[in-house]
mmCIF file of C-alpha atoms and ligand atoms in Angstrom:
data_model
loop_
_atom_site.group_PDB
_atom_site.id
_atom_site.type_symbol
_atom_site.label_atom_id
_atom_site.label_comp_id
_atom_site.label_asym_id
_atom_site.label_seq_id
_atom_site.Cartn_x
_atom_site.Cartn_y
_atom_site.Cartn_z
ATOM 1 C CA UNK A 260 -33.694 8.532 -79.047
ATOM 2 C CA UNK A 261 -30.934 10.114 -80.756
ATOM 3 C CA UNK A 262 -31.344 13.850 -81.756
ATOM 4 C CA UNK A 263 -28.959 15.616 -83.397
ATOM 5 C CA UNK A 264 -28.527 19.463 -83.626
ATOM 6 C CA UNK A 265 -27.060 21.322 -86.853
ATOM 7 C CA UNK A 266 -25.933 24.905 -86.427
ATOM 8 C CA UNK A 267 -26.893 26.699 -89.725
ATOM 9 C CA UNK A 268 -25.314 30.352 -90.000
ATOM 10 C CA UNK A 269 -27.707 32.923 -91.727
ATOM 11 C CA UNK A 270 -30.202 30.566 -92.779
ATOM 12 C CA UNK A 271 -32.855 31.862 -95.202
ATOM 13 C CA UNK A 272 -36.002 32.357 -94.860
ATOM 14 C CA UNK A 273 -36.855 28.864 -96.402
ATOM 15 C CA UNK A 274 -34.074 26.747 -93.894
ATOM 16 C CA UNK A 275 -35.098 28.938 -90.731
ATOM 17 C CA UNK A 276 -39.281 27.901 -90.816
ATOM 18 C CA UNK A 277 -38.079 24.026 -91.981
ATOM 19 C CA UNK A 278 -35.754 24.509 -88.377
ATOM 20 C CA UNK A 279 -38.905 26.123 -86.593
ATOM 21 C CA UNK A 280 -41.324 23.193 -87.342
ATOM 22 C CA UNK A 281 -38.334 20.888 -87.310
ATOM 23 C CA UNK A 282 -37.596 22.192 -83.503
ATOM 24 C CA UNK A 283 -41.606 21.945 -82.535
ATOM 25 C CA UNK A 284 -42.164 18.600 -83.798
ATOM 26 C CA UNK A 285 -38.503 17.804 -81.811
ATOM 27 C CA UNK A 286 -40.594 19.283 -78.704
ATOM 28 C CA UNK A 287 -43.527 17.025 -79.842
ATOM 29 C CA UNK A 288 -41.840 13.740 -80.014
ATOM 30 C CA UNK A 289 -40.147 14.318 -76.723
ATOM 31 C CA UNK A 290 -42.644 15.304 -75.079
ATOM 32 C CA UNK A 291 -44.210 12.344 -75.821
ATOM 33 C CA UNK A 292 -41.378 10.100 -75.641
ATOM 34 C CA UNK A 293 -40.855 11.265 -71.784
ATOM 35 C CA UNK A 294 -44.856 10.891 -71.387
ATOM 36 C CA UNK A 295 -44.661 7.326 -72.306
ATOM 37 C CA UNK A 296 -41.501 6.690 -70.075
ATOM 38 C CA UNK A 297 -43.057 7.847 -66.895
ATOM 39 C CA UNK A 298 -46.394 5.888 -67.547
ATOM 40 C CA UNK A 299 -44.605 2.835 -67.015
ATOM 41 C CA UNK A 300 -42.804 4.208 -63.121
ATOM 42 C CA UNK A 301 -44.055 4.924 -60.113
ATOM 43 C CA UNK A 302 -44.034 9.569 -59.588
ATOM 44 C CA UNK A 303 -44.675 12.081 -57.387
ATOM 45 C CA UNK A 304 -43.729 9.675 -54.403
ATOM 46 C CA UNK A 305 -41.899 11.163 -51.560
ATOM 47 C CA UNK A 306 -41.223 7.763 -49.549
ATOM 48 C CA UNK A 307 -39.251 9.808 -47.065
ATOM 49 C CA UNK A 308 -42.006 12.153 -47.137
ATOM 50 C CA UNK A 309 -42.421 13.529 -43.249
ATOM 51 C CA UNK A 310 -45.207 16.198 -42.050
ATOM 52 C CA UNK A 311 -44.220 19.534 -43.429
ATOM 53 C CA UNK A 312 -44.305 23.283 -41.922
ATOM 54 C CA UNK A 313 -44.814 25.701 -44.313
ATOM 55 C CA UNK A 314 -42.310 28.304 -44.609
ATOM 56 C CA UNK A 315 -39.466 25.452 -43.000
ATOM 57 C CA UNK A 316 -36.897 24.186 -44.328
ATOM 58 C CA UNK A 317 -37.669 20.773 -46.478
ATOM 59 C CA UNK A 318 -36.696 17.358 -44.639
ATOM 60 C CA UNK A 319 -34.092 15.360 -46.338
ATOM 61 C CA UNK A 320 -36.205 13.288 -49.253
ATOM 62 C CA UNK A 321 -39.051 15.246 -48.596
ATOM 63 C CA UNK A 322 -39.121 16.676 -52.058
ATOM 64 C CA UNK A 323 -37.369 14.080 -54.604
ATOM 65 C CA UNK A 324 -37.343 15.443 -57.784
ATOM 66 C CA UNK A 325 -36.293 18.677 -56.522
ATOM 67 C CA UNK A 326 -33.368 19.651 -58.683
ATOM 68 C CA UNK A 327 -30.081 22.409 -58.764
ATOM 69 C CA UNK A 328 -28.986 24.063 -61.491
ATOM 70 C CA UNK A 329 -25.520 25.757 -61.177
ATOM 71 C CA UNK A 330 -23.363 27.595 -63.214
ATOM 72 C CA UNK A 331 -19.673 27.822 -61.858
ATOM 73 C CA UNK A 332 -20.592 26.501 -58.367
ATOM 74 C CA UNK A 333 -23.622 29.417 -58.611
ATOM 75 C CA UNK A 334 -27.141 28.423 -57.960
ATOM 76 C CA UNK A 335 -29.365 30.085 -60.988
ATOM 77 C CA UNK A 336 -32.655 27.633 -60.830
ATOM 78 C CA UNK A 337 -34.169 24.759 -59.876
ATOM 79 C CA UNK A 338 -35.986 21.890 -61.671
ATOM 80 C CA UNK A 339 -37.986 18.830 -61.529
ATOM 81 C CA UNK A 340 -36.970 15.259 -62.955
ATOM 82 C CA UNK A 341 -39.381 14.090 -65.184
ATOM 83 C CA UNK A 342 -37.575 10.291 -65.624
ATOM 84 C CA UNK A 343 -34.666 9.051 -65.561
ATOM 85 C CA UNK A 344 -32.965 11.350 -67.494
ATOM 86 C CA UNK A 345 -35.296 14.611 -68.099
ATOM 87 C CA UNK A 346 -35.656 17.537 -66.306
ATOM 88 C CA UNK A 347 -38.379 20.251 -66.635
ATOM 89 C CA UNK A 348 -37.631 23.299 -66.116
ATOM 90 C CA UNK A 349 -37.479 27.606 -67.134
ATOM 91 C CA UNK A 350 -37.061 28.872 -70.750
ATOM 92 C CA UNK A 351 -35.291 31.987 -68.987
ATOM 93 C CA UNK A 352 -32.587 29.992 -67.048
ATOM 94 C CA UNK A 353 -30.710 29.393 -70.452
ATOM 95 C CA UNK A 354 -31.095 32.990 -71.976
ATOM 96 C CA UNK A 355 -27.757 34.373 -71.224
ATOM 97 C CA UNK A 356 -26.045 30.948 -69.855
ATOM 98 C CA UNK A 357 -27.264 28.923 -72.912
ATOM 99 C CA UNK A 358 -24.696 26.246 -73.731
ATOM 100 C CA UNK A 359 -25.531 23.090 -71.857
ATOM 101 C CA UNK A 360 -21.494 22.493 -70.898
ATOM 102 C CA UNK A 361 -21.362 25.337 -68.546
ATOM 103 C CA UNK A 362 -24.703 23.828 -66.141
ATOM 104 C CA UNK A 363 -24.115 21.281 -63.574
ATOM 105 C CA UNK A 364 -27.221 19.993 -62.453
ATOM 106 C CA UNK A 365 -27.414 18.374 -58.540
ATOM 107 C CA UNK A 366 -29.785 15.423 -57.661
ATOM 108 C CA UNK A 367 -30.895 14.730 -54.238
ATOM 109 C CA UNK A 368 -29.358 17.444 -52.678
ATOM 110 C CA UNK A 369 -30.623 19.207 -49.296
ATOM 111 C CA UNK A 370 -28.338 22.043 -48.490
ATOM 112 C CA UNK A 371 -25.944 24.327 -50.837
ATOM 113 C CA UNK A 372 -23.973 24.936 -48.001
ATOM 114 C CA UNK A 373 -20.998 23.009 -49.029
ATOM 115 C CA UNK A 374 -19.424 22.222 -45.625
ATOM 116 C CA UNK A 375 -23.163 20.140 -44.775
ATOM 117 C CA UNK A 376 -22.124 16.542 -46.124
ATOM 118 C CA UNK A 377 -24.952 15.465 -48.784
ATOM 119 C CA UNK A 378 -24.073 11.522 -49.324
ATOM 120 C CA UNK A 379 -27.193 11.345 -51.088
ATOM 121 C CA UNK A 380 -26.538 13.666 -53.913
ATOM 122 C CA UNK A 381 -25.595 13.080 -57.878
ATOM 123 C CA UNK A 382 -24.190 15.234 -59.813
ATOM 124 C CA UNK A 383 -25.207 15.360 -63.987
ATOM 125 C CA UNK A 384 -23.776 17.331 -66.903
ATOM 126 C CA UNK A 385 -26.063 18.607 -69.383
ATOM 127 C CA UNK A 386 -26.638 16.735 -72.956
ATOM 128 C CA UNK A 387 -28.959 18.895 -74.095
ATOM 129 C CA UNK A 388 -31.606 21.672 -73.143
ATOM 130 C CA UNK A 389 -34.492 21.870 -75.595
ATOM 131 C CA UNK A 390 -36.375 25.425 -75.308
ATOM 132 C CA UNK A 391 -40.061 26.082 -76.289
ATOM 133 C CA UNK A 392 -39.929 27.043 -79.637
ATOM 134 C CA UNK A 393 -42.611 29.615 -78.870
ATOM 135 C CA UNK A 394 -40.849 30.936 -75.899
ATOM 136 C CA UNK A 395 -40.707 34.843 -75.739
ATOM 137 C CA UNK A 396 -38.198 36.498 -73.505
ATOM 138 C CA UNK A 397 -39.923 39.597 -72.997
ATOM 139 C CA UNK A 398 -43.341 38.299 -72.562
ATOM 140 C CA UNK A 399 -42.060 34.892 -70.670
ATOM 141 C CA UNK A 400 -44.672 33.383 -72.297
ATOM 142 C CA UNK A 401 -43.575 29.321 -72.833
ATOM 143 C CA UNK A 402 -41.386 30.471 -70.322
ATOM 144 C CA UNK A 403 -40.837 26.260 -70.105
ATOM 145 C CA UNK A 404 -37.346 23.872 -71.302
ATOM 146 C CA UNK A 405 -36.496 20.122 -70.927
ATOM 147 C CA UNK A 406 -32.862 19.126 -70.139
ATOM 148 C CA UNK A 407 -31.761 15.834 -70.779
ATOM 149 C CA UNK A 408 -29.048 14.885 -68.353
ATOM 150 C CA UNK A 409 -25.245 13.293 -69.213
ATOM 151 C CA UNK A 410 -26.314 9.961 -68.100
ATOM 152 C CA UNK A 411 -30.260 8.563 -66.241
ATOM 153 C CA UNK A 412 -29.847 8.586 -62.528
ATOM 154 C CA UNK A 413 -31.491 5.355 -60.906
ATOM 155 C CA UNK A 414 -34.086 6.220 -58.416
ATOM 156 C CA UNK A 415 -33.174 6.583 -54.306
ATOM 157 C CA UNK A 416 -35.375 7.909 -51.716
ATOM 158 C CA UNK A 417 -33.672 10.877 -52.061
ATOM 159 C CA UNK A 418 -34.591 11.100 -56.294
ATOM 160 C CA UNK A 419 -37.376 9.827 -58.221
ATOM 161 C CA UNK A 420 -39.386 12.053 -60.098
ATOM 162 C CA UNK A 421 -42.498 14.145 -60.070
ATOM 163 C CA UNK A 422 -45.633 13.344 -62.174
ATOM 164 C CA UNK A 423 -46.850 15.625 -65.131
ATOM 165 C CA UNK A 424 -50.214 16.863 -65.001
ATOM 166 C CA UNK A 425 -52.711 14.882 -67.284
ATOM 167 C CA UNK A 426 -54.358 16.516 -70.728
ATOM 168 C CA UNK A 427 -57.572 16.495 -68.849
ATOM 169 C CA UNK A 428 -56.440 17.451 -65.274
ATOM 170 C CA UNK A 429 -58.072 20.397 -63.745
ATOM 171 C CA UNK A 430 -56.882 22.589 -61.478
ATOM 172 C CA UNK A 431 -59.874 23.937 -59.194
ATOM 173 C CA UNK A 432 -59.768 27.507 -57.413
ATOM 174 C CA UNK A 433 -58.904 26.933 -54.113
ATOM 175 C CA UNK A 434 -56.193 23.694 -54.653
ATOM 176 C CA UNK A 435 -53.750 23.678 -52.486
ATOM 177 C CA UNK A 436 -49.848 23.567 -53.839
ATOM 178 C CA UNK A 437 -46.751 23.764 -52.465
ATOM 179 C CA UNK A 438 -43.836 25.700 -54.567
ATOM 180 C CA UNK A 439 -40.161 24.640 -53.553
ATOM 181 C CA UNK A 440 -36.979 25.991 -54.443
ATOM 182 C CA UNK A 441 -34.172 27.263 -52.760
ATOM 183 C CA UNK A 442 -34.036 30.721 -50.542
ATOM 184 C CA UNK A 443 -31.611 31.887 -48.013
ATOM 185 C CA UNK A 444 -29.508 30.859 -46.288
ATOM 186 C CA UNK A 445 -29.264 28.011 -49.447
ATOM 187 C CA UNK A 446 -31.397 25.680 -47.464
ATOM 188 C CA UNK A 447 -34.521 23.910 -49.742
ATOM 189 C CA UNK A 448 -37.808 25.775 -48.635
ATOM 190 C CA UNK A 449 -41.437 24.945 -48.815
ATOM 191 C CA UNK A 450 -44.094 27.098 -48.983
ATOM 192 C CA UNK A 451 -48.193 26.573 -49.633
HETATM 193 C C1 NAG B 514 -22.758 25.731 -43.324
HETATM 194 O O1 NAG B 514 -22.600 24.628 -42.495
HETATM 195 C C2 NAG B 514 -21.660 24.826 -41.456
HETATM 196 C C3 NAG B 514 -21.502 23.494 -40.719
HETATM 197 O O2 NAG B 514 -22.748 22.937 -40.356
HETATM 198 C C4 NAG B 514 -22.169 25.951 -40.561
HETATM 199 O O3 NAG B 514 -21.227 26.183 -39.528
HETATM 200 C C5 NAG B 514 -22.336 27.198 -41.394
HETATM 201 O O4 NAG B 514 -22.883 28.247 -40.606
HETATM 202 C C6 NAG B 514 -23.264 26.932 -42.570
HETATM 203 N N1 NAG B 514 -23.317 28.084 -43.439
HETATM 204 C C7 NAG B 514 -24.477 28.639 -43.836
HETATM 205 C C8 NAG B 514 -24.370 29.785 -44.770
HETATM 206 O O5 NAG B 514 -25.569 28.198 -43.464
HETATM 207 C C1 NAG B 515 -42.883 38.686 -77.598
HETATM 208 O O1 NAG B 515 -44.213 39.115 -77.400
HETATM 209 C C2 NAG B 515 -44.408 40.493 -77.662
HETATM 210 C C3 NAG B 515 -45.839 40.862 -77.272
HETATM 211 O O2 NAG B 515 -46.757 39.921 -77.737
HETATM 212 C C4 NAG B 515 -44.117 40.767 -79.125
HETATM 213 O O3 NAG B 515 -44.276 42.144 -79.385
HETATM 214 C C5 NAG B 515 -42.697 40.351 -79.434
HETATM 215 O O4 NAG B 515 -42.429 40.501 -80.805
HETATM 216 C C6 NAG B 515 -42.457 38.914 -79.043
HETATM 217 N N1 NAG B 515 -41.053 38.592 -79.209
HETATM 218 C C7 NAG B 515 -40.652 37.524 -79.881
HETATM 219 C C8 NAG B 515 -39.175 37.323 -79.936
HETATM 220 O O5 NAG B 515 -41.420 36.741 -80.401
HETATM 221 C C1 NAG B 516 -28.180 1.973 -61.771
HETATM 222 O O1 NAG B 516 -28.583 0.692 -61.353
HETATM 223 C C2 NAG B 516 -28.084 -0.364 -62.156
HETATM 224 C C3 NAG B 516 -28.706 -1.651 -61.678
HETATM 225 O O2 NAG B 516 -28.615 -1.779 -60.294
HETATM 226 C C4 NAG B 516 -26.554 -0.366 -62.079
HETATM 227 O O3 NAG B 516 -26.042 -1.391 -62.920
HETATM 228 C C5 NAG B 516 -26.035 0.973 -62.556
HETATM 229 O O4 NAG B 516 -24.637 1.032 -62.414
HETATM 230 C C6 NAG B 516 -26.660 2.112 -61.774
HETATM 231 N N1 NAG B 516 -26.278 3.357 -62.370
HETATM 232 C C7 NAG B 516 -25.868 4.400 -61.678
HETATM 233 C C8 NAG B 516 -25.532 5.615 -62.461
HETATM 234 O O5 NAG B 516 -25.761 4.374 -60.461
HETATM 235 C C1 NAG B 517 -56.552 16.102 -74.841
HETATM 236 O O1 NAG B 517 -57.916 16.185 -74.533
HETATM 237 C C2 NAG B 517 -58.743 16.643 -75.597
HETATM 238 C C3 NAG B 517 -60.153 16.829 -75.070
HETATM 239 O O2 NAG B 517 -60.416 16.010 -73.975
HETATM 240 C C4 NAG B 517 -58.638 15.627 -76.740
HETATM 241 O O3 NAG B 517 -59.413 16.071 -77.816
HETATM 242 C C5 NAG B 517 -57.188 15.491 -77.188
HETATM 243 O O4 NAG B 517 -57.058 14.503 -78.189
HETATM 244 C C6 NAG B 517 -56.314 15.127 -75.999
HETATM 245 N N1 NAG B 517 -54.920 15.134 -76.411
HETATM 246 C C7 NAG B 517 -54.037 14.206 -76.043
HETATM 247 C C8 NAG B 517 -52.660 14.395 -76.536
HETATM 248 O O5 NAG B 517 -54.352 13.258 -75.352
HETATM 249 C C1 NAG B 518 -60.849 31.770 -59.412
HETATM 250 O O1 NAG B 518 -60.738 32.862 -58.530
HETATM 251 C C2 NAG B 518 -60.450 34.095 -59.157
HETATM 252 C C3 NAG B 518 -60.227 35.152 -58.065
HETATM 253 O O2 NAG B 518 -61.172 35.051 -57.058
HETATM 254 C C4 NAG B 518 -61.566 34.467 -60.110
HETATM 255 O O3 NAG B 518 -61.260 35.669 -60.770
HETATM 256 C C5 NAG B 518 -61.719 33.363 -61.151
HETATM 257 O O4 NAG B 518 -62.798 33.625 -61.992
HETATM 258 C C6 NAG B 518 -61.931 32.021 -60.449
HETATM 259 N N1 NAG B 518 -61.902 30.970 -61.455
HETATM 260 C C7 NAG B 518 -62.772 29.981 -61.465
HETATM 261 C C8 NAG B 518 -62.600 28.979 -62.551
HETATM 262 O O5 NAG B 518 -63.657 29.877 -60.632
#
């Protein structure tokens, strides 16, 4: 799909709620589009997946779709891949860093430390980044975006992506998650 984006200075009222519903049925369509995409591949597989610790750092593979996103060689948020070539991730990430040439996004990458070797990783650019229209700062309510990477990546052991939670799923009191990201000293953590 081919989406195009038109920058429209001082719109009026008129041109700025056509760009709002323009911009939620955008959301719509992709949302579905990536949907239909990841019905047809395998998710949430972590083939290298080994018995975790909580609190330890993540084995290599252990969390695929795990992804980086830098600004100048900086670390401001992770992600998960979604497909090929989506990531979901934060609304907030992109508040003050909000054009999509400045973000390098890492695939299948362990450590930060530079001086580890990573053979496994992939580097992307940044098409585009696609807010919530409803997102509010303040609030961080739809605090949610979807990036489409440069170019797909082809899934490794070391990426494939997560799966989405259904329309219908239900998330009982008491289910156990695990929350990833990465903490000090730049090393992918797991928690419960
Ligand atoms: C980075 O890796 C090198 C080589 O393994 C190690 O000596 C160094 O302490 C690491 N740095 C950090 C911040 O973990
Ligand atoms: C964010 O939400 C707050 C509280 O509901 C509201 O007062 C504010 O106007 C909202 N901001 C935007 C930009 O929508
Ligand atoms: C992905 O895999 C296909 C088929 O093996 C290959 O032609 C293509 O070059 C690969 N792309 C990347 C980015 O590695
Ligand atoms: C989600 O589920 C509700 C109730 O089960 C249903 O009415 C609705 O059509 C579903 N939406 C989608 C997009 O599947
Ligand atoms: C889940 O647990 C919280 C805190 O104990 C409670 O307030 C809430 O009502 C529970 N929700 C459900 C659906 O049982």
């Amino acid at each position: 799909m081919q989406c195009k984006v038109y920058i429209v200075r001082e719109p009026t009222e008129a041109a700025y709620i056509t760009m709002e519903f323009l911009k939620t049925l955008m959301l719509i369509i992709l949302i579905s589009v990536t949907r239909k995409t990841i019905k047809a591949q395998r998710c949430g597989i972590s083939s290298l997946s080994i018995p975790a610790v909580e609190g330890e750092d993540a084995a290599v593979g252990n969390w695929p779709w795990q992804v980086n996103l830098q600004y100048f060689g900086y670390h401001i948020c992770g992600g998960s891949l979604i497909s090929q070539e989506w990531v979901l991730t934060a609304a907030h990430c992109f508040y003050y860093i909000s054009s999509a040439s400045y973000w390098t996004v890492y695939l299948g990458r362990q450590s930060q430390n530079m001086s580890v070797s990573n053979p496994q990783k992939v580097i992307r650019g940044i098409r585009s980044i696609i807010i919530h229209p409803d997102y509010n700062h303040s609030q961080l309510i739809n605090d949610i975006a979807l990036l489409r990477l440069s170019k797909p990546v082809n899934f490794t052991n070391y990426i494939s992506p997560i799966c989405l939670a259904g329309n219908d799923s239900a998330f009982h009191n008491g289910t156990t998650c695990w929350s990833t990201g990465w903490g000090e000293p730049g090393f992918l953590e797991q928690s419960d």
